[in-house]
mmCIF file of C-alpha atoms in Angstrom:
data_model
loop_
_atom_site.group_PDB
_atom_site.id
_atom_site.type_symbol
_atom_site.label_atom_id
_atom_site.label_comp_id
_atom_site.label_asym_id
_atom_site.label_seq_id
_atom_site.Cartn_x
_atom_site.Cartn_y
_atom_site.Cartn_z
ATOM 1 C CA MET R 1438 -14.155 13.013 0.182
ATOM 2 C CA ILE R 1439 -12.059 14.410 -2.660
ATOM 3 C CA PHE R 1440 -8.488 15.556 -2.146
ATOM 4 C CA LYS R 1441 -7.303 18.195 -4.605
ATOM 5 C CA GLU R 1442 -4.006 19.014 -2.920
ATOM 6 C CA LEU R 1443 -1.714 17.382 -0.403
ATOM 7 C CA THR R 1444 1.015 19.189 1.529
ATOM 8 C CA ILE R 1445 3.505 17.189 3.570
ATOM 9 C CA LYS R 1446 5.887 18.997 5.908
ATOM 10 C CA ASN R 1447 8.580 17.511 8.125
ATOM 11 C CA PHE R 1448 7.467 13.902 7.616
ATOM 12 C CA ARG R 1449 10.055 11.179 7.025
ATOM 13 C CA SER R 1450 11.831 11.945 3.709
ATOM 14 C CA PHE R 1451 9.722 15.027 2.949
ATOM 15 C CA GLU R 1452 10.873 18.406 4.198
ATOM 16 C CA ASN R 1453 8.142 20.373 2.403
ATOM 17 C CA VAL R 1454 6.182 18.861 -0.507
ATOM 18 C CA LYS R 1455 3.012 20.090 -2.186
ATOM 19 C CA LEU R 1456 1.171 17.767 -4.598
ATOM 20 C CA GLU R 1457 -1.705 18.655 -6.893
ATOM 21 C CA LEU R 1458 -4.068 15.673 -7.080
ATOM 22 C CA THR R 1459 -6.666 14.542 -9.599
ATOM 23 C CA ASN R 1460 -9.160 11.701 -9.473
ATOM 24 C CA ARG R 1461 -6.431 9.374 -10.844
ATOM 25 C CA ASN R 1462 -2.887 9.467 -9.548
ATOM 26 C CA ILE R 1463 -0.017 7.090 -10.224
ATOM 27 C CA ILE R 1464 2.952 6.734 -7.904
ATOM 28 C CA PHE R 1465 6.086 5.277 -9.465
ATOM 29 C CA GLY R 1466 9.826 5.739 -9.273
ATOM 30 C CA LEU R 1467 13.152 4.267 -8.322
ATOM 31 C CA ASN R 1468 13.789 2.563 -5.013
ATOM 32 C CA ASP R 1469 14.314 4.720 -1.921
ATOM 33 C CA ILE R 1470 12.759 7.983 -3.169
ATOM 34 C CA GLY R 1471 9.734 8.157 -0.847
ATOM 35 C CA LYS R 1472 6.822 6.265 -2.407
ATOM 36 C CA THR R 1473 6.148 4.333 0.785
ATOM 37 C CA ASN R 1474 6.587 7.483 2.883
ATOM 38 C CA LEU R 1475 3.978 9.256 0.754
ATOM 39 C CA LEU R 1476 1.525 6.415 1.311
ATOM 40 C CA ALA R 1477 2.347 6.413 5.038
ATOM 41 C CA ALA R 1478 1.538 10.138 5.232
ATOM 42 C CA ILE R 1479 -1.823 9.551 3.562
ATOM 43 C CA ARG R 1480 -2.495 6.562 5.785
ATOM 44 C CA PHE R 1481 -1.627 8.645 8.864
ATOM 45 C CA LEU R 1482 -4.371 11.081 7.842
ATOM 46 C CA LEU R 1483 -7.041 8.520 7.065
ATOM 47 C CA ASP R 1484 -6.401 5.521 9.341
ATOM 48 C CA SER R 1485 -7.050 6.140 13.026
ATOM 49 C CA LYS R 1486 -5.533 2.764 13.953
ATOM 50 C CA PHE R 1487 -2.271 3.715 12.204
ATOM 51 C CA ARG R 1488 -2.379 7.146 13.891
ATOM 52 C CA SER R 1489 -2.987 5.655 17.352
ATOM 53 C CA ASN R 1490 0.636 4.456 17.439
ATOM 54 C CA GLY R 1491 1.738 8.097 17.419
ATOM 55 C CA LEU R 1492 4.927 9.432 15.883
ATOM 56 C CA VAL R 1493 8.500 8.391 16.619
ATOM 57 C CA ASP R 1494 11.737 10.316 16.002
ATOM 58 C CA SER R 1495 12.266 8.632 12.632
ATOM 59 C CA ASP R 1496 8.881 9.946 11.396
ATOM 60 C CA PHE R 1497 10.276 13.491 11.351
ATOM 61 C CA TYR R 1498 12.402 14.833 8.505
ATOM 62 C CA ASN R 1499 16.053 14.470 9.570
ATOM 63 C CA LYS R 1500 14.675 13.554 13.010
ATOM 64 C CA ASP R 1501 13.971 17.270 13.576
ATOM 65 C CA ILE R 1502 11.238 17.097 16.200
#
């Protein structure tokens, strides 16, 4: 499976983000800018065990369910 693009809407710190992906991607940045939230969004897509816990209020951008 090859991902060429990832769009994240209303998830944690992302209101609406669109990322163009290649076969090599590096995630870096200062603390508290969303690196872990990006990985959580990807994990939510790919890991059924992670997804089985469902979503809580804090998983939505500004808790806007």
